[in-house]
């Protein structure tokens, strides 16, 4: 049974349970969503109607929520006359159904039945539960826009790997991707750039055509509802106060108008850290309160991500208005000014029953009391935040930034950053060893990040994500041993079967032998970094 992620406990018996035309579903209270999902997915793959059935009939899949199990815990029993999936909550039932789908073989992930295919499940009992409550993937749709159907497909891929948080990076210098009705120019102007740098920012190559797009509010509602059906929480990111040139291009008054002519700015067409940041004015605060009011209506998530990373302070140092604000607030410097900016939205979100999360730069100048941290610059920010009593999501760039290259070979497309092999990702440990047990309880979980500067389309995202995302999913879900003791050879054996599932799902993953010819990008310069990444 080549399951990914690896279950906590599996007991196999001799024999199989065969599914036939009469196979049906008994959906207990709270499991109706999983039954609906199975009829749509498994029904499409098998051609079976999967009608409602009663518990005393044969050939029944029994779905039930059972007290005594943790919320995401499940128990899957395949017996000679039927199948039972029990979960501690509807989410647990859904994860158990995902495991059942894997047991049926790769063809269970197809969208239409293959002629002559028989369907059977090995007689078995599986007990399983996740290690972390936050098992996330960040997808950047600001640098390269992914249309709605691609996002929905990615949610299916996350669900198939028991990942449950979709961090939706919606705004940046290169594009604003979510409709805000109060400020229509954010998408009318801010969602399109005139051209795009092809490759790393030092590349001489340009794609000389407009790039962009955005999600309407109805698109967002559909995405959030689709995710919820799969027990995935969508956490939106609206970047402040840096990474904001697209917003400033749409509304120049948001920028530091006493330093630069913000009316001359356009949506940025290249990559890197942009000097044009939001002005720390009351007008800016009120504007973004208006943005967040609509964001809260669209996203019911506990956490709202506000970015907070890579905010150069040069314009604030040169700005008389920013310097006056520092004096007026009794702050020490520009770092404390950013902390004040982030703190304002922490208080604002807290008053509305939400929690702020930001990249680890929000630690600089003092961390807002209720804020959580996405630790991306290594482990240090997460360690500092956890020791200070703040919740942490561990996503260190050197370990789980999947835009980094997978191999040192010359054929890797647009090689960025350190080499992070499949095995490297499999041996990633989210909880720093130096944390005490009490401090470690602040580690909510872990997240892999997909930044799309050099991922121009869905196929490129697939290539960078898979199969490494399968390894990451096992790290996030399964109670694995210490990194050096993990059975990577065993994972590779199970992955050989998992490639068949990815094929059935149409995932353009990187083959173990290296990129296929059409996956290469000859002549497009990247920014490879030699040597092992720092482990700190």
Short mmCIF file of C-alpha atoms in Angstrom, two decimals:
data_model
loop_
_atom_site.label_atom_id
_atom_site.label_comp_id
_atom_site.label_asym_id
_atom_site.label_seq_id
_atom_site.Cartn_x
_atom_site.Cartn_y
_atom_site.Cartn_z
CA UNK A 1 0.00 0.00 0.00
CA UNK A 2 1.99 2.91 -1.34
CA UNK A 3 0.26 5.69 0.58
CA UNK A 4 1.46 9.31 0.73
CA UNK A 5 1.52 10.79 3.31
CA UNK A 6 2.46 7.75 5.37
CA UNK A 7 -0.31 6.75 7.81
CA UNK A 8 0.36 6.41 11.51
CA UNK A 9 -0.72 2.77 11.75
CA UNK A 10 -1.72 0.20 9.13
CA UNK A 11 -2.82 -3.42 9.56
CA UNK A 12 -3.23 -5.50 6.40
CA UNK A 13 -5.27 -8.71 6.09
CA UNK A 14 -5.47 -11.25 3.29
CA UNK A 15 -7.97 -10.56 0.54
CA UNK A 16 -9.81 -7.71 -1.12
CA UNK A 17 -13.17 -5.99 -1.14
CA UNK A 18 -14.41 -5.50 -4.71
CA UNK A 19 -16.53 -2.53 -5.67
CA UNK A 20 -19.37 -3.12 -8.10
CA UNK A 21 -22.24 -1.24 -9.73
CA UNK A 22 -24.27 -1.58 -6.54
CA UNK A 23 -21.69 0.04 -4.31
CA UNK A 24 -23.31 2.89 -2.38
CA UNK A 25 -22.71 5.37 0.42
CA UNK A 26 -24.28 5.70 3.84
CA UNK A 27 -23.49 9.27 4.89
CA UNK A 28 -23.91 9.93 8.59
CA UNK A 29 -24.55 13.42 10.01
CA UNK A 30 -21.71 15.80 9.13
CA UNK A 31 -20.36 13.64 6.30
CA UNK A 32 -22.64 14.84 3.51
CA UNK A 33 -19.86 16.94 1.97
CA UNK A 34 -17.49 13.97 1.71
CA UNK A 35 -20.29 11.86 0.16
CA UNK A 36 -20.93 14.60 -2.39
CA UNK A 37 -17.22 14.84 -3.19
CA UNK A 38 -16.92 11.07 -3.60
CA UNK A 39 -19.88 10.94 -5.99
CA UNK A 40 -18.24 13.65 -8.09
CA UNK A 41 -14.68 12.24 -8.08
CA UNK A 42 -14.88 8.50 -7.51
CA UNK A 43 -18.14 8.40 -9.45
CA UNK A 44 -16.46 10.01 -12.45
CA UNK A 45 -13.49 7.61 -12.32
CA UNK A 46 -15.53 4.43 -11.91
CA UNK A 47 -18.80 5.26 -13.62
CA UNK A 48 -20.66 4.10 -10.48
CA UNK A 49 -23.66 6.13 -9.29
CA UNK A 50 -22.74 5.56 -5.61
CA UNK A 51 -26.37 5.89 -4.45
CA UNK A 52 -27.43 6.42 -0.82
CA UNK A 53 -27.64 3.12 1.08
CA UNK A 54 -28.56 1.93 4.55
CA UNK A 55 -26.11 0.46 7.00
CA UNK A 56 -27.56 -3.04 7.01
CA UNK A 57 -26.94 -3.54 3.28
CA UNK A 58 -23.83 -5.06 1.69
CA UNK A 59 -21.45 -3.12 -0.57
CA UNK A 60 -21.71 0.05 1.46
CA UNK A 61 -19.22 2.78 2.28
CA UNK A 62 -20.18 3.92 5.78
CA UNK A 63 -19.15 7.52 6.54
CA UNK A 64 -19.49 8.68 10.14
CA UNK A 65 -18.24 11.26 12.63
CA UNK A 66 -17.27 9.53 15.85
CA UNK A 67 -16.62 11.15 19.24
CA UNK A 68 -13.37 10.18 20.88
CA UNK A 69 -11.25 10.84 17.80
CA UNK A 70 -9.29 14.06 17.35
CA UNK A 71 -10.77 16.48 14.83
CA UNK A 72 -8.63 15.46 11.85
CA UNK A 73 -8.07 11.88 12.97
CA UNK A 74 -9.64 9.07 10.96
CA UNK A 75 -10.08 5.31 11.03
CA UNK A 76 -10.47 3.44 7.74
CA UNK A 77 -11.60 -0.18 7.84
CA UNK A 78 -11.98 -2.27 4.67
CA UNK A 79 -13.90 -5.43 5.61
CA UNK A 80 -15.14 -8.29 3.39
CA UNK A 81 -18.66 -6.83 3.03
CA UNK A 82 -18.13 -3.06 3.27
CA UNK A 83 -15.95 -0.08 4.05
CA UNK A 84 -16.03 2.19 7.11
CA UNK A 85 -14.51 5.68 7.27
CA UNK A 86 -14.79 7.30 10.68
CA UNK A 87 -13.43 10.70 11.60
CA UNK A 88 -13.33 12.90 14.65
CA UNK A 89 -14.95 15.63 12.54
CA UNK A 90 -16.09 16.04 8.93
CA UNK A 91 -12.46 16.88 8.10
CA UNK A 92 -11.24 13.58 9.52
CA UNK A 93 -13.80 11.70 7.43
CA UNK A 94 -12.63 13.54 4.32
CA UNK A 95 -8.97 12.66 4.92
CA UNK A 96 -9.96 9.03 5.40
CA UNK A 97 -11.81 9.11 2.08
CA UNK A 98 -8.70 10.52 0.41
CA UNK A 99 -6.72 7.55 1.72
CA UNK A 100 -9.37 5.17 0.40
CA UNK A 101 -9.05 6.79 -3.02
CA UNK A 102 -5.29 6.15 -3.01
CA UNK A 103 -5.89 2.49 -2.09
CA UNK A 104 -8.02 2.08 -5.23
CA UNK A 105 -5.03 2.86 -7.46
CA UNK A 106 -4.01 5.72 -9.77
CA UNK A 107 -7.03 5.33 -12.06
CA UNK A 108 -9.28 6.45 -9.20
CA UNK A 109 -7.96 9.97 -9.91
CA UNK A 110 -9.11 9.99 -13.55
CA UNK A 111 -12.15 11.91 -14.73
CA UNK A 112 -13.79 9.09 -16.72
CA UNK A 113 -13.78 5.29 -16.38
CA UNK A 114 -11.40 3.15 -18.37
CA UNK A 115 -12.96 0.15 -20.16
CA UNK A 116 -12.70 -3.17 -18.34
CA UNK A 117 -11.31 -1.68 -15.14
CA UNK A 118 -12.12 -3.54 -11.91
CA UNK A 119 -12.08 -1.78 -8.56
CA UNK A 120 -10.97 -3.37 -5.34
CA UNK A 121 -9.63 -2.37 -1.95
CA UNK A 122 -7.18 -4.40 0.15
CA UNK A 123 -8.69 -5.63 3.41
CA UNK A 124 -7.06 -3.36 5.92
CA UNK A 125 -7.43 -1.10 8.94
CA UNK A 126 -5.72 2.29 9.04
CA UNK A 127 -5.59 4.67 11.99
CA UNK A 128 -4.15 8.04 11.21
CA UNK A 129 -3.94 11.67 12.38
CA UNK A 130 -1.84 14.69 11.38
CA UNK A 131 1.19 15.96 13.24
CA UNK A 132 0.42 19.65 12.59
CA UNK A 133 -2.80 21.66 12.38
CA UNK A 134 -1.26 24.05 9.78
CA UNK A 135 -0.14 22.14 6.69
CA UNK A 136 0.13 24.89 4.16
CA UNK A 137 1.11 25.91 0.66
CA UNK A 138 1.60 29.52 -0.41
CA UNK A 139 0.85 30.28 -4.06
CA UNK A 140 1.95 33.63 -5.47
CA UNK A 141 -0.53 34.75 -8.13
CA UNK A 142 0.71 38.35 -8.14
CA UNK A 143 3.94 37.82 -10.11
CA UNK A 144 2.22 35.52 -12.60
CA UNK A 145 -1.54 35.33 -12.53
CA UNK A 146 -3.16 31.90 -12.32
CA UNK A 147 -6.73 31.87 -13.66
CA UNK A 148 -9.48 30.61 -11.39
CA UNK A 149 -9.67 27.11 -12.88
CA UNK A 150 -5.98 26.63 -12.14
CA UNK A 151 -6.49 27.70 -8.53
CA UNK A 152 -9.38 25.24 -8.10
CA UNK A 153 -7.18 22.50 -9.55
CA UNK A 154 -4.45 23.36 -7.05
CA UNK A 155 -6.91 23.07 -4.21
CA UNK A 156 -7.67 19.54 -5.41
CA UNK A 157 -3.95 18.76 -5.44
CA UNK A 158 -3.56 20.09 -1.89
CA UNK A 159 -6.51 18.02 -0.71
CA UNK A 160 -5.10 14.87 -2.34
CA UNK A 161 -1.99 15.34 -0.18
CA UNK A 162 -3.93 16.17 3.03
CA UNK A 163 -2.69 19.77 3.03
CA UNK A 164 -5.21 22.08 4.66
CA UNK A 165 -4.07 25.72 4.38
CA UNK A 166 -3.93 27.64 1.10
CA UNK A 167 -1.98 30.88 1.59
CA UNK A 168 -3.20 33.05 -1.29
CA UNK A 169 -0.61 35.74 -2.14
CA UNK A 170 -2.91 38.22 -3.89
CA UNK A 171 -1.01 41.53 -4.09
CA UNK A 172 2.52 42.67 -4.85
CA UNK A 173 4.47 45.24 -6.86
CA UNK A 174 3.75 43.30 -10.05
CA UNK A 175 -0.01 42.98 -9.74
CA UNK A 176 -3.15 43.35 -7.62
CA UNK A 177 -5.37 40.28 -8.05
CA UNK A 178 -8.53 40.73 -5.94
CA UNK A 179 -11.50 42.97 -6.76
CA UNK A 180 -12.09 45.68 -4.15
CA UNK A 181 -15.33 47.41 -5.03
CA UNK A 182 -14.56 50.52 -3.00
CA UNK A 183 -11.34 51.03 -4.99
CA UNK A 184 -11.93 49.86 -8.58
CA UNK A 185 -8.61 51.18 -9.89
CA UNK A 186 -6.77 48.51 -7.87
CA UNK A 187 -7.79 46.04 -10.56
CA UNK A 188 -8.50 48.42 -13.46
CA UNK A 189 -4.92 49.72 -13.26
CA UNK A 190 -3.13 47.57 -10.70
CA UNK A 191 -3.84 44.15 -12.17
CA UNK A 192 -1.98 44.71 -15.47
CA UNK A 193 1.64 45.36 -16.34
CA UNK A 194 2.88 46.35 -19.77
CA UNK A 195 5.58 43.67 -20.04
CA UNK A 196 7.35 41.06 -17.94
CA UNK A 197 10.96 40.22 -17.18
CA UNK A 198 11.72 36.68 -18.43
CA UNK A 199 14.08 34.96 -16.03
CA UNK A 200 15.96 36.43 -13.07
CA UNK A 201 15.92 40.21 -12.67
CA UNK A 202 19.44 40.41 -14.19
CA UNK A 203 18.15 38.73 -17.36
CA UNK A 204 18.20 40.84 -20.56
CA UNK A 205 15.05 39.06 -21.77
CA UNK A 206 11.54 40.53 -21.79
CA UNK A 207 8.15 39.23 -22.75
CA UNK A 208 6.81 42.26 -24.57
CA UNK A 209 3.10 41.83 -23.99
CA UNK A 210 0.73 42.85 -21.21
CA UNK A 211 0.29 40.39 -18.37
CA UNK A 212 -2.36 40.31 -15.68
CA UNK A 213 -5.80 39.43 -14.53
CA UNK A 214 -7.75 39.37 -11.29
CA UNK A 215 -10.40 37.47 -9.38
CA UNK A 216 -13.82 39.02 -9.01
CA UNK A 217 -15.42 38.85 -5.60
CA UNK A 218 -17.65 36.07 -6.87
CA UNK A 219 -14.54 34.20 -8.05
CA UNK A 220 -13.11 34.51 -4.55
CA UNK A 221 -16.33 33.27 -2.97
CA UNK A 222 -16.25 30.27 -5.28
CA UNK A 223 -12.59 29.54 -4.47
CA UNK A 224 -13.21 29.82 -0.72
CA UNK A 225 -16.31 27.58 -0.90
CA UNK A 226 -14.48 25.02 -3.07
CA UNK A 227 -11.64 24.96 -0.55
CA UNK A 228 -14.02 24.61 2.39
CA UNK A 229 -15.64 21.57 0.78
CA UNK A 230 -12.15 20.05 0.86
CA UNK A 231 -11.47 21.20 4.44
CA UNK A 232 -8.88 23.71 3.28
CA UNK A 233 -8.68 27.17 4.84
CA UNK A 234 -7.82 30.02 2.46
CA UNK A 235 -5.59 32.64 4.13
CA UNK A 236 -5.39 35.79 1.97
CA UNK A 237 -2.29 37.98 1.84
CA UNK A 238 -2.57 41.71 1.23
CA UNK A 239 0.94 43.14 1.37
CA UNK A 240 1.72 46.21 3.50
CA UNK A 241 3.71 48.45 3.73
CA UNK A 242 6.20 47.14 1.14
CA UNK A 243 5.57 45.19 -2.07
CA UNK A 244 2.90 47.77 -2.89
CA UNK A 245 3.80 49.47 -6.19
CA UNK A 246 0.75 48.06 -7.99
CA UNK A 247 -1.51 49.75 -5.42
CA UNK A 248 0.49 53.00 -5.61
CA UNK A 249 0.29 52.94 -9.43
CA UNK A 250 -3.50 52.77 -9.10
CA UNK A 251 -3.75 55.35 -6.27
CA UNK A 252 -0.59 57.52 -6.26
CA UNK A 253 -1.57 59.24 -2.99
CA UNK A 254 -0.72 56.00 -1.15
CA UNK A 255 2.99 56.51 -1.85
CA UNK A 256 5.57 58.87 -0.42
CA UNK A 257 4.61 61.82 -2.60
CA UNK A 258 7.05 64.16 -0.85
CA UNK A 259 9.96 61.99 -2.02
CA UNK A 260 9.01 60.66 -5.47
CA UNK A 261 6.56 61.49 -8.22
CA UNK A 262 4.20 58.62 -7.56
CA UNK A 263 1.99 59.62 -10.50
CA UNK A 264 4.79 58.44 -12.80
CA UNK A 265 4.81 54.92 -11.33
CA UNK A 266 3.30 51.95 -13.15
CA UNK A 267 2.78 48.35 -12.15
CA UNK A 268 6.29 46.95 -11.82
CA UNK A 269 7.54 44.76 -14.67
CA UNK A 270 10.62 43.21 -13.07
CA UNK A 271 11.61 41.35 -9.90
CA UNK A 272 13.42 42.13 -6.68
CA UNK A 273 12.87 44.44 -3.72
CA UNK A 274 11.03 47.58 -4.75
CA UNK A 275 11.89 50.95 -3.08
CA UNK A 276 8.37 52.36 -3.53
CA UNK A 277 6.51 51.66 -0.29
CA UNK A 278 3.34 52.93 1.31
CA UNK A 279 3.37 56.27 3.09
CA UNK A 280 2.69 55.96 6.86
CA UNK A 281 -0.22 58.41 6.73
CA UNK A 282 -3.74 58.36 8.11
CA UNK A 283 -4.99 58.35 4.52
CA UNK A 284 -3.09 55.10 3.85
CA UNK A 285 -4.45 53.50 7.00
CA UNK A 286 -8.03 54.43 6.12
CA UNK A 287 -7.56 53.19 2.55
CA UNK A 288 -6.32 49.78 3.65
CA UNK A 289 -8.99 49.52 6.31
CA UNK A 290 -11.42 49.80 3.41
CA UNK A 291 -9.54 47.06 1.58
CA UNK A 292 -9.51 44.77 4.60
CA UNK A 293 -13.22 45.36 5.27
CA UNK A 294 -14.00 43.74 1.92
CA UNK A 295 -11.32 41.06 2.40
CA UNK A 296 -12.93 40.01 5.70
CA UNK A 297 -16.29 39.66 3.95
CA UNK A 298 -14.72 37.32 1.39
CA UNK A 299 -12.43 35.23 3.60
CA UNK A 300 -13.74 33.72 6.85
CA UNK A 301 -10.27 32.51 7.92
CA UNK A 302 -9.00 33.08 11.46
CA UNK A 303 -5.74 34.54 10.08
CA UNK A 304 -5.26 37.40 7.63
CA UNK A 305 -1.73 37.76 6.21
CA UNK A 306 -0.42 41.32 5.84
CA UNK A 307 3.02 40.62 4.39
CA UNK A 308 5.34 43.02 6.20
CA UNK A 309 8.48 41.71 4.49
CA UNK A 310 11.19 43.43 2.49
CA UNK A 311 10.09 47.00 3.18
CA UNK A 312 13.01 49.33 2.38
CA UNK A 313 13.01 52.36 4.68
CA UNK A 314 14.90 54.78 2.39
CA UNK A 315 11.84 56.75 1.33
CA UNK A 316 10.68 57.07 4.94
CA UNK A 317 14.13 58.36 5.91
CA UNK A 318 13.88 61.01 3.17
CA UNK A 319 10.22 61.86 3.75
CA UNK A 320 9.48 64.90 5.96
CA UNK A 321 5.97 63.51 6.54
CA UNK A 322 7.29 60.11 7.67
CA UNK A 323 9.86 61.74 9.94
CA UNK A 324 7.17 63.94 11.47
CA UNK A 325 5.08 60.83 12.12
CA UNK A 326 8.03 59.21 13.92
CA UNK A 327 8.39 62.27 16.16
CA UNK A 328 4.65 62.56 16.71
CA UNK A 329 4.38 58.94 17.84
CA UNK A 330 7.54 59.06 19.96
CA UNK A 331 9.18 56.29 17.97
CA UNK A 332 12.89 55.57 17.82
CA UNK A 333 13.35 54.91 14.10
CA UNK A 334 11.87 53.61 10.87
CA UNK A 335 11.81 50.00 12.12
CA UNK A 336 9.51 51.10 14.93
CA UNK A 337 7.44 53.02 12.37
CA UNK A 338 6.85 49.78 10.47
CA UNK A 339 6.01 48.04 13.76
CA UNK A 340 3.47 50.81 14.44
CA UNK A 341 1.99 50.32 10.95
CA UNK A 342 1.66 46.55 11.44
CA UNK A 343 0.42 47.05 15.01
CA UNK A 344 -2.39 49.25 13.77
CA UNK A 345 -3.75 46.45 11.61
CA UNK A 346 -3.17 43.88 14.33
CA UNK A 347 -5.46 45.89 16.62
CA UNK A 348 -7.91 46.52 13.79
CA UNK A 349 -8.15 42.83 12.90
CA UNK A 350 -8.31 41.74 16.55
CA UNK A 351 -11.27 44.05 17.12
CA UNK A 352 -13.06 42.17 14.34
CA UNK A 353 -12.32 38.71 15.67
CA UNK A 354 -9.43 37.92 13.34
CA UNK A 355 -5.69 37.39 13.81
CA UNK A 356 -2.83 39.01 11.95
CA UNK A 357 0.01 36.94 10.55
CA UNK A 358 3.02 38.33 8.69
CA UNK A 359 6.50 37.46 7.49
CA UNK A 360 9.20 37.48 10.15
CA UNK A 361 10.26 41.10 9.46
CA UNK A 362 7.28 42.11 11.57
CA UNK A 363 9.49 41.17 14.55
CA UNK A 364 11.68 44.20 13.83
CA UNK A 365 10.89 47.20 16.00
CA UNK A 366 8.62 45.17 18.27
CA UNK A 367 5.99 42.55 17.43
CA UNK A 368 2.31 43.33 17.81
CA UNK A 369 0.86 41.40 20.76
CA UNK A 370 -1.60 39.17 18.93
CA UNK A 371 0.41 38.64 15.76
CA UNK A 372 1.67 35.31 14.42
CA UNK A 373 4.79 34.91 12.32
CA UNK A 374 5.59 33.16 9.04
CA UNK A 375 9.29 32.41 9.56
CA UNK A 376 10.83 32.60 6.08
CA UNK A 377 14.41 33.90 6.50
CA UNK A 378 15.44 30.69 8.24
CA UNK A 379 14.53 29.33 11.65
CA UNK A 380 15.71 32.31 13.73
CA UNK A 381 12.58 34.43 13.37
CA UNK A 382 10.38 31.52 14.32
CA UNK A 383 12.52 30.70 17.33
CA UNK A 384 12.44 34.31 18.54
CA UNK A 385 8.69 34.56 18.03
CA UNK A 386 7.93 31.26 19.79
CA UNK A 387 10.12 32.22 22.74
CA UNK A 388 8.20 35.48 22.99
CA UNK A 389 4.90 33.57 23.09
CA UNK A 390 3.80 34.16 19.50
CA UNK A 391 2.44 31.45 17.21
CA UNK A 392 4.64 30.48 14.28
CA UNK A 393 4.36 28.84 10.87
CA UNK A 394 7.75 27.49 9.82
CA UNK A 395 8.52 28.08 6.13
CA UNK A 396 12.27 28.77 5.92
CA UNK A 397 13.43 29.85 2.48
CA UNK A 398 16.49 27.60 2.60
CA UNK A 399 14.36 24.50 3.12
CA UNK A 400 10.86 24.77 1.64
CA UNK A 401 10.85 27.52 -0.97
CA UNK A 402 9.93 25.31 -3.90
CA UNK A 403 10.89 27.96 -6.46
CA UNK A 404 14.48 27.02 -5.57
CA UNK A 405 16.07 24.62 -8.04
CA UNK A 406 15.77 20.86 -7.61
CA UNK A 407 19.13 19.85 -9.03
CA UNK A 408 22.47 21.39 -9.99
CA UNK A 409 22.17 20.17 -13.58
CA UNK A 410 22.44 22.62 -16.47
CA UNK A 411 19.01 21.59 -17.77
CA UNK A 412 17.08 22.87 -14.75
CA UNK A 413 14.73 25.62 -15.99
CA UNK A 414 15.67 29.13 -14.79
CA UNK A 415 17.68 27.91 -11.78
CA UNK A 416 16.96 29.96 -8.68
CA UNK A 417 18.57 29.73 -5.25
CA UNK A 418 19.95 26.70 -3.46
CA UNK A 419 19.62 23.12 -4.64
CA UNK A 420 16.71 21.65 -2.70
CA UNK A 421 16.34 18.04 -3.74
CA UNK A 422 13.41 15.77 -3.05
CA UNK A 423 15.44 14.20 -0.24
CA UNK A 424 16.30 17.60 1.23
CA UNK A 425 12.61 18.43 1.50
CA UNK A 426 11.84 15.01 2.98
CA UNK A 427 14.44 15.58 5.71
CA UNK A 428 13.16 19.06 6.59
CA UNK A 429 12.21 19.37 10.27
CA UNK A 430 9.72 22.18 11.06
CA UNK A 431 10.29 22.34 14.84
CA UNK A 432 13.70 23.79 15.78
CA UNK A 433 15.55 21.57 18.24
CA UNK A 434 16.42 24.51 20.50
CA UNK A 435 12.78 25.14 21.46
CA UNK A 436 11.52 23.82 24.76
CA UNK A 437 8.30 21.75 24.68
CA UNK A 438 6.29 24.79 25.84
CA UNK A 439 7.86 26.98 23.16
CA UNK A 440 7.40 24.29 20.51
CA UNK A 441 3.65 24.35 21.14
CA UNK A 442 3.63 27.74 19.41
CA UNK A 443 4.67 26.09 16.13
CA UNK A 444 1.26 25.84 14.45
CA UNK A 445 2.79 23.90 11.61
CA UNK A 446 4.66 24.38 8.39
CA UNK A 447 4.23 25.67 4.87
CA UNK A 448 5.89 25.31 1.47
CA UNK A 449 6.04 28.45 -0.66
CA UNK A 450 5.77 28.85 -4.43
CA UNK A 451 6.93 32.27 -5.62
CA UNK A 452 6.19 32.66 -9.32
CA UNK A 453 8.65 35.22 -10.70
CA UNK A 454 10.07 32.54 -13.03
CA UNK A 455 6.95 30.36 -13.17
CA UNK A 456 5.01 31.82 -16.07
CA UNK A 457 2.23 29.24 -16.23
CA UNK A 458 0.58 26.29 -14.52
CA UNK A 459 2.99 23.74 -15.99
CA UNK A 460 5.99 25.58 -14.53
CA UNK A 461 4.31 25.69 -11.11
CA UNK A 462 3.66 21.94 -11.39
CA UNK A 463 7.32 21.32 -12.22
CA UNK A 464 8.62 23.26 -9.23
CA UNK A 465 6.03 21.89 -6.82
CA UNK A 466 6.03 18.19 -7.63
CA UNK A 467 7.16 15.72 -6.50
CA UNK A 468 8.70 17.80 -3.69
CA UNK A 469 5.26 18.84 -2.43
CA UNK A 470 4.47 15.17 -1.84
CA UNK A 471 7.57 14.90 0.37
CA UNK A 472 6.59 18.09 2.18
CA UNK A 473 3.07 16.78 2.74
CA UNK A 474 4.48 13.73 4.50
CA UNK A 475 6.67 15.95 6.69
CA UNK A 476 3.63 18.04 7.63
CA UNK A 477 1.24 15.13 8.24
CA UNK A 478 3.17 12.08 9.37
CA UNK A 479 4.97 11.61 12.68
CA UNK A 480 8.35 10.97 11.05
CA UNK A 481 11.57 10.18 12.95
CA UNK A 482 14.41 12.69 13.22
CA UNK A 483 15.60 13.85 9.78
CA UNK A 484 18.67 11.62 9.59
CA UNK A 485 16.61 8.55 10.55
CA UNK A 486 13.87 8.98 7.95
CA UNK A 487 13.36 6.18 5.46
CA UNK A 488 13.85 8.13 2.25
CA UNK A 489 14.37 4.94 0.23
CA UNK A 490 10.97 3.75 1.44
CA UNK A 491 9.42 7.08 0.50
CA UNK A 492 10.92 6.81 -2.99
CA UNK A 493 9.40 3.34 -3.39
CA UNK A 494 5.96 4.68 -2.45
CA UNK A 495 6.51 7.70 -4.69
CA UNK A 496 6.97 5.40 -7.70
CA UNK A 497 3.28 4.50 -7.35
CA UNK A 498 2.35 8.09 -6.54
CA UNK A 499 3.69 9.23 -9.92
CA UNK A 500 0.81 7.27 -11.43
CA UNK A 501 -1.66 9.32 -9.39
CA UNK A 502 0.03 12.54 -10.48
CA UNK A 503 -0.13 11.37 -14.09
CA UNK A 504 -3.85 10.68 -13.75
CA UNK A 505 -4.30 14.17 -12.27
CA UNK A 506 -2.39 15.75 -15.19
CA UNK A 507 0.46 17.10 -13.05
CA UNK A 508 3.53 18.16 -15.04
CA UNK A 509 5.97 17.08 -12.30
CA UNK A 510 9.74 16.85 -12.59
CA UNK A 511 10.64 13.24 -13.49
CA UNK A 512 13.29 11.59 -11.30
CA UNK A 513 15.60 11.47 -14.32
CA UNK A 514 15.44 15.22 -14.85
CA UNK A 515 13.38 17.67 -16.89
CA UNK A 516 11.68 16.62 -20.08
CA UNK A 517 12.70 18.63 -23.15
CA UNK A 518 9.65 20.92 -23.00
CA UNK A 519 10.27 21.62 -19.31
CA UNK A 520 13.63 23.24 -19.93
CA UNK A 521 14.21 26.95 -20.55
CA UNK A 522 17.50 27.10 -22.45
CA UNK A 523 19.16 30.49 -22.48
CA UNK A 524 16.98 32.02 -19.75
CA UNK A 525 19.30 33.10 -16.91
CA UNK A 526 18.47 32.33 -13.30
CA UNK A 527 20.30 33.02 -10.04
CA UNK A 528 21.73 29.76 -8.69
CA UNK A 529 23.46 29.79 -5.31
CA UNK A 530 26.22 27.24 -4.80
CA UNK A 531 26.79 25.19 -1.68
CA UNK A 532 24.43 23.99 1.03
CA UNK A 533 21.94 26.47 2.43
CA UNK A 534 22.54 27.83 5.93
CA UNK A 535 20.62 25.79 8.49
CA UNK A 536 19.62 28.51 10.91
#
